[in-house]
XYZ file of N, CA, C and O in Angstrom:
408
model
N 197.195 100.929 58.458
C 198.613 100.872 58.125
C 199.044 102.248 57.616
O 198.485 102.773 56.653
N 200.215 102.913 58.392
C 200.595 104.005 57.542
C 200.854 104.196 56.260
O 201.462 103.271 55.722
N 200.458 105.532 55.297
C 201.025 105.246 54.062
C 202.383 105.488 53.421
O 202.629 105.892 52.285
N 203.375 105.080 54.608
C 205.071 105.372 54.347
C 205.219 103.983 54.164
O 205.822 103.680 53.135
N 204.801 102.974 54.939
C 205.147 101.502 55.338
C 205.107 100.586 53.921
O 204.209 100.281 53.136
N 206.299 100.358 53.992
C 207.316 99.631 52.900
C 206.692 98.300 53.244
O 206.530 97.772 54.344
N 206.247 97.710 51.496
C 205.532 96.245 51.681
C 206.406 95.237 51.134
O 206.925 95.567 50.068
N 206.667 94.253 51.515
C 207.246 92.641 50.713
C 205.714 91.613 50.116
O 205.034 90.868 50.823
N 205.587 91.813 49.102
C 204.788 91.100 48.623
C 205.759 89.852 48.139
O 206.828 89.967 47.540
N 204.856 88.154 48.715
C 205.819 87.485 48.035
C 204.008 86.272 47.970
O 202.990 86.420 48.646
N 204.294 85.267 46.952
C 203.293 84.290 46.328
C 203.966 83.180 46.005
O 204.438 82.974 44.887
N 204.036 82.479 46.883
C 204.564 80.983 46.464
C 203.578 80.205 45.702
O 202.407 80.363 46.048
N 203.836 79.329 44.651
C 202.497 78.553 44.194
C 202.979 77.303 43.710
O 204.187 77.149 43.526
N 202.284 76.533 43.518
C 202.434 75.178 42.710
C 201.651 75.339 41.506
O 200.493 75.632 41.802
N 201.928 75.223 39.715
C 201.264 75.135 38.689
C 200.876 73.940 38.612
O 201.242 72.889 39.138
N 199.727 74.356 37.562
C 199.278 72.564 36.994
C 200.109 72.142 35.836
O 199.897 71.011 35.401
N 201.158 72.981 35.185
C 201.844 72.420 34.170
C 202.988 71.302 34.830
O 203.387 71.252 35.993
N 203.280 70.628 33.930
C 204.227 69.304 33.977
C 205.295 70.428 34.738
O 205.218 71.656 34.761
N 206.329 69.504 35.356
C 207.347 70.260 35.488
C 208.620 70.457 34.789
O 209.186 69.368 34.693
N 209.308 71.421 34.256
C 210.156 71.615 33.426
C 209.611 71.783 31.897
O 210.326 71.744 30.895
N 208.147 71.984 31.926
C 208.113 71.908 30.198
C 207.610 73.376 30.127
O 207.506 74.218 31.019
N 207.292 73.437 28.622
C 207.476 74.527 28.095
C 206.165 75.720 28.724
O 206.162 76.921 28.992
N 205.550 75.048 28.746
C 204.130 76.085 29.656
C 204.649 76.633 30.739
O 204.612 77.863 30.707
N 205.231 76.062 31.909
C 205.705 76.035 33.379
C 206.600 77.429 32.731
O 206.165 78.573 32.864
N 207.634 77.181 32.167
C 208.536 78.351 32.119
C 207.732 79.298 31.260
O 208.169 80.448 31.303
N 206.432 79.083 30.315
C 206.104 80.304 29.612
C 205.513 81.187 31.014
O 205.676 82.332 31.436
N 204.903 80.229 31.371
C 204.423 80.967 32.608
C 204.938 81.953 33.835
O 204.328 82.863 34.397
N 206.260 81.456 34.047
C 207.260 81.887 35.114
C 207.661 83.278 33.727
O 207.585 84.422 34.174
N 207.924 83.200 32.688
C 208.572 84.424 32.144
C 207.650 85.426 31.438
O 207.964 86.602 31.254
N 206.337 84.803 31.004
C 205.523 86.150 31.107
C 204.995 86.624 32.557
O 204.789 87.827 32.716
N 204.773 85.752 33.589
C 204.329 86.626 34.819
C 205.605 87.640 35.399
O 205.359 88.608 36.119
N 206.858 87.305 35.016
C 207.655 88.068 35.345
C 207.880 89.242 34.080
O 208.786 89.977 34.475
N 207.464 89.640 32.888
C 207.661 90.722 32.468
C 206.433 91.353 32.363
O 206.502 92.537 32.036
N 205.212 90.847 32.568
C 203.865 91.406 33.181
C 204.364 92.025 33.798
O 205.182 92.912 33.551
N 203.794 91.519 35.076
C 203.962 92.361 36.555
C 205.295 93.233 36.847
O 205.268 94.212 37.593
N 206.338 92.831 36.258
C 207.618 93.642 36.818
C 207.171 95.243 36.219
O 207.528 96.349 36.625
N 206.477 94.957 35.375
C 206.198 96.262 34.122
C 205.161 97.051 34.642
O 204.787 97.996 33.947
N 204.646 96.862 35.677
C 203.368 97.420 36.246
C 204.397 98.556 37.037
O 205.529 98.231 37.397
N 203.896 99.783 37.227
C 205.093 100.938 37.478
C 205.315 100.932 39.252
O 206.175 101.646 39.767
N 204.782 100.398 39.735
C 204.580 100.841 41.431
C 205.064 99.459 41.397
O 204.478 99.092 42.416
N 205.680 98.426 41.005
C 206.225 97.298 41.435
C 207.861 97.769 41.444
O 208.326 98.342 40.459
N 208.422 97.572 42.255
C 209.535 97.256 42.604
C 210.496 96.044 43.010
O 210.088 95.200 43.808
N 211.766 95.964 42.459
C 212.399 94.095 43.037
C 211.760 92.709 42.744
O 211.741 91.601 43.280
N 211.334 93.197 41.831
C 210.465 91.594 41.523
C 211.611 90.382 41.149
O 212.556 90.652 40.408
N 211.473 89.327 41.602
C 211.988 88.489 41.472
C 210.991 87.086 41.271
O 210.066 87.003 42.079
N 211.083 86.283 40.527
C 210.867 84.390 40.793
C 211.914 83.970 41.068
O 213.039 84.320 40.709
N 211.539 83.112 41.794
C 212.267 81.841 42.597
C 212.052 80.328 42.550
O 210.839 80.121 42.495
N 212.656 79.346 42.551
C 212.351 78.268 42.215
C 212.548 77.395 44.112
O 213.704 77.203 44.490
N 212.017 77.205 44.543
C 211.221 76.310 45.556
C 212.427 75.490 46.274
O 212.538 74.390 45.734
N 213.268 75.664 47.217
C 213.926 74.484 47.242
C 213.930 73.660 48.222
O 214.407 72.531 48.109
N 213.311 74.186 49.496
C 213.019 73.393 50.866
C 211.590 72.004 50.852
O 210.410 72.084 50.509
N 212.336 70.945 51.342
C 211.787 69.686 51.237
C 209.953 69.836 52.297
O 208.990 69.077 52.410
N 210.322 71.358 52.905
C 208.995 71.538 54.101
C 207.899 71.439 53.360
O 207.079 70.578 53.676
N 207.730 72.015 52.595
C 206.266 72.511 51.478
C 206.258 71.585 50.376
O 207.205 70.857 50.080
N 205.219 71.638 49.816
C 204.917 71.247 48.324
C 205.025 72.193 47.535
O 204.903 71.741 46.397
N 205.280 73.853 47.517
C 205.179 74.683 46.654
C 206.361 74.765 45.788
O 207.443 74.619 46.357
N 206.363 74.938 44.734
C 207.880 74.964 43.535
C 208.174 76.172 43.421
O 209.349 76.411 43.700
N 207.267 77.449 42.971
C 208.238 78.672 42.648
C 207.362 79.763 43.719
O 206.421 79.476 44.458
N 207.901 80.842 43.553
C 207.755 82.278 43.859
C 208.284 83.358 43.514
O 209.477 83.627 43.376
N 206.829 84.368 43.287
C 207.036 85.509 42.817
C 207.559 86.510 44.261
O 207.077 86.489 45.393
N 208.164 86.952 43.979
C 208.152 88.594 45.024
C 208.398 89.517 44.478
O 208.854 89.569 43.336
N 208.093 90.598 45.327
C 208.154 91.954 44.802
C 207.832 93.116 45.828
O 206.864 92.915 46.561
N 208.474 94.220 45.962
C 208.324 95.291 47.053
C 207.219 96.624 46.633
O 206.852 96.873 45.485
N 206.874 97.269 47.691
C 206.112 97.965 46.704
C 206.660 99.206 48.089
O 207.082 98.783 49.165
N 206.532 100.858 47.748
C 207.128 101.535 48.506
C 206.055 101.942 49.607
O 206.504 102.470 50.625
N 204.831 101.771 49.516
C 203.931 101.316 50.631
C 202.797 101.350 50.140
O 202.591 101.363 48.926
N 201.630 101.373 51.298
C 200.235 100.948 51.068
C 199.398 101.197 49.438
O 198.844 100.361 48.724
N 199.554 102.442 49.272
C 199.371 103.088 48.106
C 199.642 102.384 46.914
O 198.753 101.977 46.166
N 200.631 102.258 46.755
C 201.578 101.595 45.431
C 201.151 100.096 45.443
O 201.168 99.393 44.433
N 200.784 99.691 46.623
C 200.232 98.196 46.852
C 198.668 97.954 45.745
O 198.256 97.366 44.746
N 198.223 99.054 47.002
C 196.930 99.084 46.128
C 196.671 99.128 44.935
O 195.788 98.361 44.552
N 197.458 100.195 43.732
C 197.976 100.188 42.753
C 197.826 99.407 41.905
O 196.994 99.237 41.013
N 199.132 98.685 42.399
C 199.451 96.950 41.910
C 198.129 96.105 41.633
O 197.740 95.650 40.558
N 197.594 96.026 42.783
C 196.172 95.305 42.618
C 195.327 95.421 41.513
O 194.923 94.676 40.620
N 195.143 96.932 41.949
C 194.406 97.649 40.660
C 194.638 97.669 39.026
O 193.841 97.944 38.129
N 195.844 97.328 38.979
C 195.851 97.798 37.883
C 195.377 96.850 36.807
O 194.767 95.870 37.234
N 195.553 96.951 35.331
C 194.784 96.342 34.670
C 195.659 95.143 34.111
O 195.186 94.077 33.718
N 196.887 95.444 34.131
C 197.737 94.463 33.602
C 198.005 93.190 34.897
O 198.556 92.145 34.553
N 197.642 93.353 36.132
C 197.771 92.485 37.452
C 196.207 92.386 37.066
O 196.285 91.274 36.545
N 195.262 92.623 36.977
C 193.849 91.630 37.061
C 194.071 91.128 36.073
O 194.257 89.932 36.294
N 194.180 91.386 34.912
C 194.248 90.505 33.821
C 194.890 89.108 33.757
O 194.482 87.958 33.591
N 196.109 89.732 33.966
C 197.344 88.598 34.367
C 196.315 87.585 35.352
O 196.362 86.423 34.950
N 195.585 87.739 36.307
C 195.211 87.016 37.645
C 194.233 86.487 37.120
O 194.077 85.315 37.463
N 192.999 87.157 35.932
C 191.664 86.408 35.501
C 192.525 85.331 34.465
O 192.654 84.184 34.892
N 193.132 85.666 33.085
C 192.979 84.683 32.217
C 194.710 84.114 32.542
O 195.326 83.722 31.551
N 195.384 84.087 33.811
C 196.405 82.956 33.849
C 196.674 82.591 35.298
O 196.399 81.463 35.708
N 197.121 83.370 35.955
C 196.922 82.608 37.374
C 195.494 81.351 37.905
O 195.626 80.231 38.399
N 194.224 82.105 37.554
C 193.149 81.293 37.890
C 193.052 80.125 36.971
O 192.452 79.124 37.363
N 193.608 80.160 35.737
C 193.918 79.058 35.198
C 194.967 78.146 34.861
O 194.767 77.126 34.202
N 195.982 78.467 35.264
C 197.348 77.869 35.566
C 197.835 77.415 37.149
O 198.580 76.498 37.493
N 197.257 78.224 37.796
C 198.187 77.772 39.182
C 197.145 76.586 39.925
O 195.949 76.542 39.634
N 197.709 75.741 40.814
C 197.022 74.643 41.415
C 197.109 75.460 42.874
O 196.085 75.692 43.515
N 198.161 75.786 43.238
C 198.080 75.948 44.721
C 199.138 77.231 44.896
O 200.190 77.348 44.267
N 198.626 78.158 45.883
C 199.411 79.104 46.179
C 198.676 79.686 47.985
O 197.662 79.402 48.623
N 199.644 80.422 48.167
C 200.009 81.181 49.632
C 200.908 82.497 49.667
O 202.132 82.608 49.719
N 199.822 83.529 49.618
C 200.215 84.667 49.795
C 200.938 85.586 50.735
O 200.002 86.211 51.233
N 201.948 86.005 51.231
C 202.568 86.629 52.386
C 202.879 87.703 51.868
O 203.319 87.742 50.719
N 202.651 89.178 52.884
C 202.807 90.413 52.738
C 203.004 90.971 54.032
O 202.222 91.267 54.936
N 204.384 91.050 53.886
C 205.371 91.535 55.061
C 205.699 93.254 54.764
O 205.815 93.854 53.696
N 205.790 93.748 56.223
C 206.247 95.494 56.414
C 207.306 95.247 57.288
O 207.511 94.102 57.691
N 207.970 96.143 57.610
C 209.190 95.862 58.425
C 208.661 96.375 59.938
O 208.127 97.461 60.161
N 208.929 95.375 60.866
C 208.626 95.849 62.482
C 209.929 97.128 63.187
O 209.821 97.548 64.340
């Protein structure tokens, strides 16, 4: 992949918290001032789920300005962290998509 090529990172998931209680949203608002705070993230947004197709409830997205900055993201310490002590223990189900523009 070139390293100009502009990424859409997006993570739909289903949590194991109840829905609407207080974990579910601690969760949705520290993963969003985590990760937004990581410097090579760009456009981050959550989303709340609304098509009857899936079982998944929310999603994260976020752009990154290409391969590099992706990698980054991965790397860094505040995204593993975030991924060892709360994603692997909070989320039930997720599906990752990472789109470049054709």
């Amino acid at each position: 992949m070139p390293a100009t090529t502009w990424i859409q990172h997006s993570v739909i998931f289903t949590l194991k918290h109840a829905e609407g209680s207080e974990l579910e949203q601690k969760f949705l608002e520290d993963g969003k001032a985590i990760l937004s705070s990581i410097p090579a993230v760009q456009q981050f947004r959550v989303f709340r789920q609304v098509s009857p197709k899936n079982d998944y409830k929310f999603g994260f997205s976020m752009e990154f300005a290409d391969q590099a900055a992706y990698e980054a993201y991965n790397a860094h310490p505040l995204h593993v962290s975030f991924v060892e002590e709360r994603w692997v223990k909070e989320v039930e189900a997720f599906l990752e998509i990472d789109y470049s523009e054709v």
